[in-house]
GROMACS .gro file of C-alpha atoms in nm:
model
  404
    1SER     CA    1   0.000   0.000   0.000
    2PRO     CA    2   0.136   0.349  -0.077
    3HIS     CA    3   0.046   0.452   0.275
    4LEU     CA    4   0.273   0.190   0.434
    5SER     CA    5   0.600   0.327   0.577
    6LEU     CA    6   0.911   0.121   0.623
    7PRO     CA    7   1.088   0.124   0.963
    8PRO     CA    8   1.411   0.327   0.978
    9PRO     CA    9   1.733   0.132   0.916
   10PRO     CA   10   1.916   0.014   1.230
   11SER     CA   11   2.198   0.233   1.356
   12LEU     CA   12   2.504   0.137   1.556
   13SER     CA   13   2.524   0.471   1.732
   14PRO     CA   14   2.272   0.549   2.007
   15PRO     CA   15   2.027   0.832   1.937
   16LEU     CA   16   2.115   1.160   2.100
   17SER     CA   17   1.769   1.193   2.252
   18LEU     CA   18   1.800   0.883   2.469
   19PRO     CA   19   1.820   0.937   2.844
   20PRO     CA   20   2.164   0.899   3.005
   21PRO     CA   21   2.119   0.547   3.145
   22LEU     CA   22   2.013   0.402   2.808
   23SER     CA   23   2.289   0.589   2.622
   24LEU     CA   24   2.541   0.454   2.867
   25SER     CA   25   2.417   0.099   2.827
   26LEU     CA   26   2.436   0.120   2.447
   27SER     CA   27   2.787   0.264   2.465
   28LEU     CA   28   2.900  -0.018   2.691
   29SER     CA   29   2.750  -0.273   2.453
   30LEU     CA   30   2.996  -0.176   2.180
   31SER     CA   31   3.299  -0.399   2.145
   32PRO     CA   32   3.628  -0.274   2.295
   33SER     CA   33   3.800  -0.280   1.958
   34LEU     CA   34   3.531  -0.062   1.802
   35PHE     CA   35   3.551   0.177   2.094
   36LEU     CA   36   3.929   0.209   2.057
   37SER     CA   37   3.904   0.266   1.683
   38LEU     CA   38   3.648   0.542   1.734
   39GLU     CA   39   3.879   0.712   1.989
   40ARG     CA   40   4.173   0.690   1.745
   41GLU     CA   41   3.964   0.851   1.471
   42VAL     CA   42   3.870   1.137   1.703
   43ASP     CA   43   4.237   1.188   1.797
   44VAL     CA   44   4.342   1.196   1.431
   45GLU     CA   45   4.072   1.451   1.351
   46ARG     CA   46   4.187   1.672   1.639
   47GLU     CA   47   4.548   1.659   1.521
   48MET     CA   48   4.444   1.751   1.165
   49GLU     CA   49   4.246   2.049   1.296
   50GLY     CA   50   4.547   2.169   1.498
   51GLU     CA   51   4.376   2.108   1.832
   52VAL     CA   52   4.613   2.070   2.130
   53GLU     CA   53   4.489   1.864   2.423
   54VAL     CA   54   4.659   1.958   2.747
   55VAL     CA   55   4.543   1.678   2.977
   56THR     CA   56   4.241   1.458   2.919
   57PRO     CA   57   3.998   1.546   3.196
   58CYS     CA   58   3.858   1.248   3.378
   59PRO     CA   59   3.507   1.236   3.525
   60THR     CA   60   3.483   1.198   3.901
   61GLU     CA   61   3.193   1.099   4.119
   62SER     CA   62   3.138   1.439   4.279
   63HIS     CA   63   3.314   1.709   4.078
   64GLY     CA   64   3.246   1.639   3.712
   65LEU     CA   65   3.543   1.685   3.479
   66GLN     CA   66   3.889   1.753   3.617
   67GLY     CA   67   4.220   1.809   3.444
   68THR     CA   68   4.575   1.924   3.511
   69ILE     CA   69   4.743   2.207   3.322
   70LYS     CA   70   5.114   2.254   3.380
   71GLY     CA   71   5.319   2.568   3.330
   72HIS     CA   72   5.464   2.475   2.990
   73ASP     CA   73   5.110   2.420   2.856
   74LEU     CA   74   4.991   2.772   2.939
   75PHE     CA   75   4.955   3.030   2.661
   76GLY     CA   76   5.138   3.287   2.873
   77TYR     CA   77   5.203   3.415   3.223
   78VAL     CA   78   4.894   3.406   3.446
   79GLY     CA   79   5.035   3.521   3.780
   80ILE     CA   80   4.910   3.243   4.006
   81GLU     CA   81   5.236   3.242   4.199
   82ALA     CA   82   5.162   3.593   4.323
   83VAL     CA   83   4.923   3.441   4.577
   84LEU     CA   84   5.229   3.344   4.783
   85ASP     CA   85   5.325   3.709   4.817
   86GLN     CA   86   4.965   3.793   4.905
   87MET     CA   87   4.961   3.528   5.177
   88ARG     CA   88   5.298   3.644   5.305
   89ARG     CA   89   5.191   4.009   5.327
   90LYS     CA   90   4.867   3.916   5.500
   91THR     CA   91   5.044   3.693   5.751
   92MET     CA   92   5.309   3.954   5.823
   93LYS     CA   93   5.042   4.217   5.879
   94ALA     CA   94   4.825   4.002   6.105
   95GLY     CA   95   5.103   3.819   6.286
   96PHE     CA   96   5.054   3.484   6.456
   97GLU     CA   97   5.048   3.324   6.799
   98PHE     CA   98   5.283   3.065   6.944
   99ASN     CA   99   5.220   2.925   7.291
  100ILE     CA  100   5.492   2.718   7.455
  101MET     CA  101   5.473   2.546   7.793
  102VAL     CA  102   5.781   2.458   7.998
  103VAL     CA  103   5.750   2.183   8.259
  104GLY     CA  104   6.009   2.056   8.504
  105GLN     CA  105   6.117   2.077   8.863
  106SER     CA  106   6.281   2.389   9.001
  107GLY     CA  107   6.646   2.457   8.929
  108LEU     CA  108   6.664   2.303   8.581
  109GLY     CA  109   6.703   2.636   8.400
  110LYS     CA  110   6.361   2.663   8.237
  111SER     CA  111   6.357   3.044   8.237
  112THR     CA  112   6.714   3.069   8.111
  113LEU     CA  113   6.653   2.827   7.825
  114VAL     CA  114   6.340   3.012   7.708
  115ASN     CA  115   6.534   3.339   7.708
  116THR     CA  116   6.811   3.170   7.509
  117LEU     CA  117   6.565   3.031   7.254
  118PHE     CA  118   6.416   3.371   7.173
  119LYS     CA  119   6.726   3.579   7.254
  120SER     CA  120   6.527   3.809   7.479
  121LYS     CA  121   6.393   3.833   7.833
  122VAL     CA  122   6.063   3.654   7.776
  123SER     CA  123   6.038   3.422   8.075
  124ARG     CA  124   5.813   3.499   8.370
  125LYS     CA  125   6.114   3.513   8.599
  126SER     CA  126   6.286   3.772   8.378
  127CYS     CA  127   5.976   3.992   8.364
  128SER     CA  128   5.938   4.018   8.742
  129PRO     CA  129   6.195   4.261   8.888
  130ASN     CA  130   6.129   4.146   9.246
  131TYR     CA  131   6.095   3.779   9.157
  132GLU     CA  132   6.191   3.531   9.429
  133GLU     CA  133   6.222   3.161   9.365
  134LYS     CA  134   5.993   2.993   9.614
  135ILE     CA  135   5.892   2.630   9.634
  136SER     CA  136   5.518   2.625   9.575
  137LYS     CA  137   5.308   2.375   9.767
  138THR     CA  138   5.090   2.319   9.462
  139VAL     CA  139   5.135   2.340   9.087
  140LYS     CA  140   5.027   2.687   8.973
  141LEU     CA  141   5.036   2.768   8.606
  142GLN     CA  142   5.144   3.119   8.518
  143SER     CA  143   5.187   3.273   8.175
  144VAL     CA  144   5.348   3.580   8.026
  145SER     CA  145   5.303   3.711   7.671
  146HIS     CA  146   5.523   3.922   7.444
  147VAL     CA  147   5.497   4.047   7.087
  148ILE     CA  148   5.826   3.974   6.913
  149GLU     CA  149   5.892   4.140   6.576
  150GLU     CA  150   6.173   4.034   6.345
  151LYS     CA  151   6.212   4.156   5.986
  152GLY     CA  152   5.850   4.266   5.970
  153VAL     CA  153   5.707   3.940   6.108
  154LYS     CA  154   5.512   3.971   6.433
  155MET     CA  155   5.471   3.680   6.670
  156LYS     CA  156   5.274   3.687   6.992
  157LEU     CA  157   5.470   3.453   7.215
  158THR     CA  158   5.312   3.316   7.531
  159VAL     CA  159   5.531   3.123   7.776
  160ILE     CA  160   5.341   2.909   8.027
  161ASP     CA  161   5.542   2.814   8.335
  162THR     CA  162   5.452   2.543   8.588
  163PRO     CA  163   5.612   2.634   8.922
  164GLY     CA  164   5.576   2.366   9.186
  165PHE     CA  165   5.580   2.070   8.948
  166GLY     CA  166   5.783   1.780   9.088
  167ASP     CA  167   5.906   1.979   9.390
  168GLN     CA  168   5.705   1.803   9.660
  169ILE     CA  169   5.783   1.491   9.860
  170ASN     CA  170   5.455   1.347   9.738
  171ASN     CA  171   5.408   1.435   9.370
  172GLU     CA  172   5.099   1.224   9.319
  173ASN     CA  173   4.866   1.370   9.056
  174CYS     CA  174   5.084   1.681   9.019
  175TRP     CA  175   5.014   1.669   8.644
  176GLU     CA  176   4.636   1.720   8.682
  177PRO     CA  177   4.646   2.104   8.690
  178ILE     CA  178   4.852   2.097   8.368
  179VAL     CA  179   4.612   1.857   8.196
  180SER     CA  180   4.319   2.072   8.306
  181TYR     CA  181   4.486   2.387   8.175
  182VAL     CA  182   4.545   2.236   7.830
  183ASN     CA  183   4.185   2.116   7.807
  184GLU     CA  184   4.053   2.452   7.925
  185GLN     CA  185   4.226   2.624   7.634
  186TYR     CA  186   4.066   2.379   7.391
  187GLU     CA  187   3.731   2.445   7.557
  188ARG     CA  188   3.775   2.820   7.523
  189TYR     CA  189   3.859   2.791   7.154
  190LEU     CA  190   3.563   2.559   7.092
  191LYS     CA  191   3.321   2.803   7.254
  192GLU     CA  192   3.447   3.083   7.032
  193GLU     CA  193   3.397   2.862   6.726
  194LEU     CA  194   3.039   2.777   6.820
  195TYR     CA  195   2.916   3.134   6.862
  196VAL     CA  196   2.667   3.235   6.595
  197ASN     CA  197   2.840   3.572   6.553
  198ARG     CA  198   3.196   3.464   6.612
  199LYS     CA  199   3.507   3.674   6.578
  200PRO     CA  200   3.678   3.691   6.238
  201ARG     CA  201   3.995   3.572   6.408
  202ILE     CA  202   3.965   3.359   6.720
  203PRO     CA  203   4.234   3.429   6.982
  204ASP     CA  204   4.447   3.117   7.007
  205THR     CA  205   4.555   3.031   7.361
  206ARG     CA  206   4.596   2.658   7.295
  207VAL     CA  207   4.929   2.507   7.398
  208HIS     CA  208   5.123   2.435   7.078
  209CYS     CA  209   5.419   2.266   7.243
  210CYS     CA  210   5.524   2.138   7.584
  211VAL     CA  211   5.899   2.128   7.650
  212TYR     CA  212   5.961   1.877   7.928
  213PHE     CA  213   6.285   1.918   8.127
  214LEU     CA  214   6.457   1.599   8.240
  215PRO     CA  215   6.726   1.624   8.510
  216ALA     CA  216   7.067   1.503   8.396
  217THR     CA  217   7.079   1.207   8.635
  218GLY     CA  218   7.238   0.969   8.386
  219HIS     CA  219   7.000   0.691   8.489
  220TRP     CA  220   6.647   0.615   8.364
  221LEU     CA  221   6.320   0.804   8.349
  222ARG     CA  222   6.162   0.861   8.687
  223PRO     CA  223   5.804   0.742   8.752
  224ILE     CA  224   5.683   1.104   8.750
  225ASP     CA  225   5.844   1.155   8.407
  226VAL     CA  226   5.676   0.846   8.265
  227GLU     CA  227   5.334   0.927   8.408
  228PHE     CA  228   5.339   1.291   8.301
  229MET     CA  229   5.448   1.229   7.942
  230LYS     CA  230   5.203   0.940   7.898
  231ARG     CA  231   4.912   1.162   7.998
  232LEU     CA  232   5.017   1.485   7.830
  233GLY     CA  233   5.131   1.313   7.510
  234LYS     CA  234   4.767   1.238   7.429
  235ILE     CA  235   4.658   1.602   7.426
  236VAL     CA  236   4.964   1.813   7.338
  237SER     CA  237   5.293   1.784   7.148
  238ILE     CA  238   5.573   1.701   7.394
  239VAL     CA  239   5.943   1.762   7.331
  240PRO     CA  240   6.162   1.611   7.607
  241ILE     CA  241   6.506   1.760   7.670
  242ILE     CA  242   6.796   1.690   7.905
  243ALA     CA  243   6.852   2.008   8.105
  244LYS     CA  244   7.199   2.128   8.207
  245ALA     CA  245   7.361   1.862   7.992
  246ASP     CA  246   7.707   2.008   8.061
  247THR     CA  247   7.705   1.818   8.392
  248LEU     CA  248   7.746   1.494   8.194
  249THR     CA  249   8.042   1.376   7.990
  250MET     CA  250   7.982   1.309   7.622
  251GLU     CA  251   7.983   0.934   7.685
  252GLU     CA  252   7.742   0.964   7.977
  253ARG     CA  253   7.519   1.188   7.768
  254GLN     CA  254   7.487   0.936   7.484
  255GLU     CA  255   7.418   0.648   7.723
  256PHE     CA  256   7.154   0.853   7.905
  257LYS     CA  257   6.985   0.950   7.578
  258GLN     CA  258   6.975   0.584   7.472
  259ARG     CA  259   6.816   0.478   7.803
  260ILE     CA  260   6.553   0.749   7.772
  261ARG     CA  261   6.462   0.640   7.418
  262GLN     CA  262   6.426   0.283   7.543
  263ASP     CA  263   6.201   0.399   7.826
  264LEU     CA  264   5.987   0.607   7.590
  265LYS     CA  265   5.935   0.309   7.362
  266ALA     CA  266   5.875   0.061   7.645
  267ASN     CA  267   5.608   0.281   7.803
  268GLY     CA  268   5.437   0.379   7.477
  269ILE     CA  269   5.504   0.749   7.530
  270ARG     CA  270   5.422   0.970   7.232
  271VAL     CA  271   5.667   1.254   7.180
  272TYR     CA  272   5.687   1.500   6.894
  273PRO     CA  273   5.729   1.444   6.602
  274GLN     CA  274   5.517   1.127   6.581
  275THR     CA  275   5.577   0.894   6.287
  276GLU     CA  276   5.206   0.877   6.197
  277TYR     CA  277   5.202   1.251   6.126
  278ASP     CA  278   5.473   1.239   5.856
  279GLU     CA  279   5.297   1.364   5.544
  280ASP     CA  280   5.551   1.273   5.275
  281PRO     CA  281   5.891   1.099   5.233
  282GLU     CA  282   6.077   1.428   5.265
  283ASP     CA  283   5.917   1.498   5.603
  284ARG     CA  284   5.986   1.141   5.713
  285ILE     CA  285   6.357   1.170   5.638
  286LEU     CA  286   6.386   1.496   5.833
  287ASN     CA  287   6.177   1.373   6.125
  288ASP     CA  288   6.366   1.043   6.145
  289LYS     CA  289   6.685   1.239   6.209
  290ILE     CA  290   6.510   1.435   6.483
  291ARG     CA  291   6.369   1.121   6.643
  292GLU     CA  292   6.715   0.965   6.647
  293ASN     CA  293   6.847   1.257   6.856
  294ILE     CA  294   6.558   1.298   7.099
  295PRO     CA  295   6.588   1.391   7.382
  296PHE     CA  296   6.808   1.689   7.303
  297ALA     CA  297   7.088   1.752   7.553
  298VAL     CA  298   7.088   2.129   7.595
  299VAL     CA  299   7.261   2.408   7.782
  300GLY     CA  300   7.100   2.748   7.826
  301THR     CA  301   7.249   3.088   7.899
  302ASP     CA  302   7.188   3.450   7.809
  303LYS     CA  303   7.545   3.568   7.866
  304GLU     CA  304   7.795   3.646   7.592
  305HIS     CA  305   8.168   3.571   7.596
  306GLN     CA  306   8.458   3.639   7.363
  307VAL     CA  307   8.583   3.331   7.178
  308ASN     CA  308   8.850   3.381   6.911
  309GLY     CA  309   8.748   3.744   6.876
  310ASN     CA  310   8.377   3.663   6.833
  311LYS     CA  311   8.093   3.709   7.079
  312VAL     CA  312   7.914   3.382   7.154
  313LEU     CA  313   7.644   3.272   7.395
  314GLY     CA  314   7.804   3.041   7.646
  315ARG     CA  315   7.868   2.931   8.001
  316LYS     CA  316   8.208   2.992   8.150
  317THR     CA  317   8.359   2.709   8.355
  318LYS     CA  318   8.706   2.640   8.490
  319TRP     CA  319   8.763   2.411   8.191
  320GLY     CA  320   8.663   2.672   7.936
  321ILE     CA  321   8.352   2.817   7.773
  322ILE     CA  322   8.063   2.594   7.674
  323GLU     CA  323   7.919   2.746   7.357
  324VAL     CA  324   7.543   2.711   7.347
  325GLU     CA  325   7.517   2.727   6.967
  326ASN     CA  326   7.810   2.494   6.901
  327VAL     CA  327   7.680   2.147   6.806
  328ALA     CA  328   8.003   1.995   6.936
  329HIS     CA  329   7.917   2.122   7.285
  330CYS     CA  330   7.540   2.067   7.311
  331GLU     CA  331   7.223   2.019   7.104
  332PHE     CA  332   7.061   2.354   7.169
  333THR     CA  333   7.059   2.444   6.798
  334ASN     CA  334   6.869   2.121   6.722
  335LEU     CA  335   6.601   2.220   6.972
  336ARG     CA  336   6.585   2.578   6.842
  337ASP     CA  337   6.552   2.463   6.481
  338LEU     CA  338   6.277   2.217   6.573
  339LEU     CA  339   6.070   2.465   6.773
  340ILE     CA  340   6.119   2.774   6.557
  341ARG     CA  341   6.296   2.740   6.225
  342SER     CA  342   6.163   2.415   6.078
  343HIS     CA  343   5.858   2.289   6.271
  344LEU     CA  344   5.685   2.588   6.430
  345GLN     CA  345   5.398   2.586   6.181
  346ASP     CA  346   5.375   2.207   6.198
  347LEU     CA  347   5.343   2.227   6.577
  348LYS     CA  348   5.050   2.464   6.530
  349ASP     CA  349   4.897   2.240   6.262
  350VAL     CA  350   4.925   1.926   6.476
  351THR     CA  351   4.767   2.113   6.766
  352HIS     CA  352   4.471   2.226   6.554
  353ASN     CA  353   4.420   1.925   6.327
  354ILE     CA  354   4.503   1.642   6.569
  355HIS     CA  355   4.483   1.733   6.938
  356TYR     CA  356   4.215   2.001   6.920
  357GLU     CA  357   4.013   1.807   6.664
  358THR     CA  358   4.013   1.501   6.892
  359PHE     CA  359   3.892   1.718   7.179
  360ARG     CA  360   3.629   1.888   6.962
  361VAL     CA  361   3.481   1.563   6.829
  362ARG     CA  362   3.463   1.409   7.176
  363ARG     CA  363   3.313   1.727   7.319
  364LEU     CA  364   3.042   1.759   7.056
  365ASN     CA  365   2.955   1.391   7.084
  366GLU     CA  366   2.917   1.429   7.459
  367SER     CA  367   2.705   1.742   7.409
  368ASN     CA  368   2.417   1.511   7.321
  369LEU     CA  369   2.381   1.462   7.695
  370THR     CA  370   2.228   1.810   7.718
  371VAL     CA  371   1.914   1.665   7.562
  372HIS     CA  372   1.866   1.466   7.882
  373GLY     CA  373   1.924   1.767   8.105
  374LEU     CA  374   2.296   1.728   8.163
  375ALA     CA  375   2.537   2.018   8.124
  376LEU     CA  376   2.766   2.016   7.823
  377SER     CA  377   3.079   2.068   8.032
  378CYS     CA  378   3.025   1.767   8.259
  379PHE     CA  379   3.166   1.495   8.033
  380PRO     CA  380   3.477   1.309   8.154
  381MET     CA  381   3.816   1.387   8.003
  382GLU     CA  382   4.074   1.125   7.908
  383ASN     CA  383   4.248   1.158   8.244
  384GLY     CA  384   3.928   1.097   8.437
  385THR     CA  385   3.868   1.459   8.538
  386HIS     CA  386   3.562   1.659   8.439
  387GLY     CA  387   3.553   1.975   8.229
  388THR     CA  388   3.410   2.282   8.400
  389ASN     CA  389   3.333   2.636   8.306
  390GLY     CA  390   3.460   2.804   8.617
  391THR     CA  391   3.720   2.795   8.887
  392ASN     CA  392   3.472   2.664   9.144
  393GLY     CA  393   3.412   2.343   8.949
  394THR     CA  394   3.051   2.423   8.856
  395SER     CA  395   2.930   2.421   8.501
  396ASP     CA  396   2.751   2.705   8.333
  397ARG     CA  397   2.476   2.513   8.160
  398SER     CA  398   2.298   2.808   8.003
  399GLU     CA  399   2.620   2.938   7.847
  400SER     CA  400   2.716   2.595   7.716
  401GLU     CA  401   2.379   2.526   7.562
  402SER     CA  402   2.369   2.867   7.394
  403HIS     CA  403   2.666   2.769   7.182
  404LEU     CA  404   2.517   2.449   7.048
   0.00000   0.00000   0.00000
């Protein structure tokens, strides 16, 4: 019949109007050889038309097409690298905070070492003209802050001292005030984060590093050393050092360092830098060298002496002058480089991304208790103590709930 119409001839290619699932199924039904030949034809056509393909973008599950364009593939200078100068100017203008805690019994030279590290009178002892060294009956944390500027870079340095630690006959639980202080700074930062109208820049009082002073006994770690570092190592980055290392011979120093490393490993004590935080092979190589030398045997002084016509920081003895910054005499420069020149930003990153994040997750999980009428700040910490929002140990429920 003239009115009959023949069906359209079959086609190997799927119609463009098909929905995505059907188009995909038809594409997958093609043989691999045919698929490869079609791709080769497309590549040949692109080459004939003078088309240059930088990198074939690959589809991802969540971001669509992605590709990589390297510098030699660009048509000209874009100026992306200028963002580094922008970041540098912004950082220099705003400055940054660095909070360091020094822990150890009296007489180990904590104040002197801090002054030596930053080449200025920054310790609490140095800032008090009528300061008298008294043995405290309890551990009382005291802090002093300074703004240090060097070559246009401003750093707000806060030094937290722990007078009274390890000075008593009975030092049981002498670490609890220190653990509470560290957690209180995390709590303060978390509250600032949870405000609806929070500050553009949250003041950072979190402890970025704890330098723990070991007496140069030449023996093993004391029970108080083991207990303190085991507890604090879970919530803050700890760097152990041997104080007043000039009282040991070089042979005694190496043997003592080896015993301490054995004790740290045997007791599962986590000291900075931890192996699990190494981000790439380059970091691992650098950190392995640091881990091999921990604990650093250091000598601190803020007095200068003439050595071969040059002024050097050192301690004068009847045998000669011990140069603080001479690696043949002590490992002060290793400690300085770790804390300031190579790992200062990493210490801040580990504090924020590891220790604070662990605290934050646990805190927000425990905040579900407020649904049942319990205060947010009453959940137990790792050390068995309870967080509070005041010096009297009571929690401010209304303030806590207003943040969440």
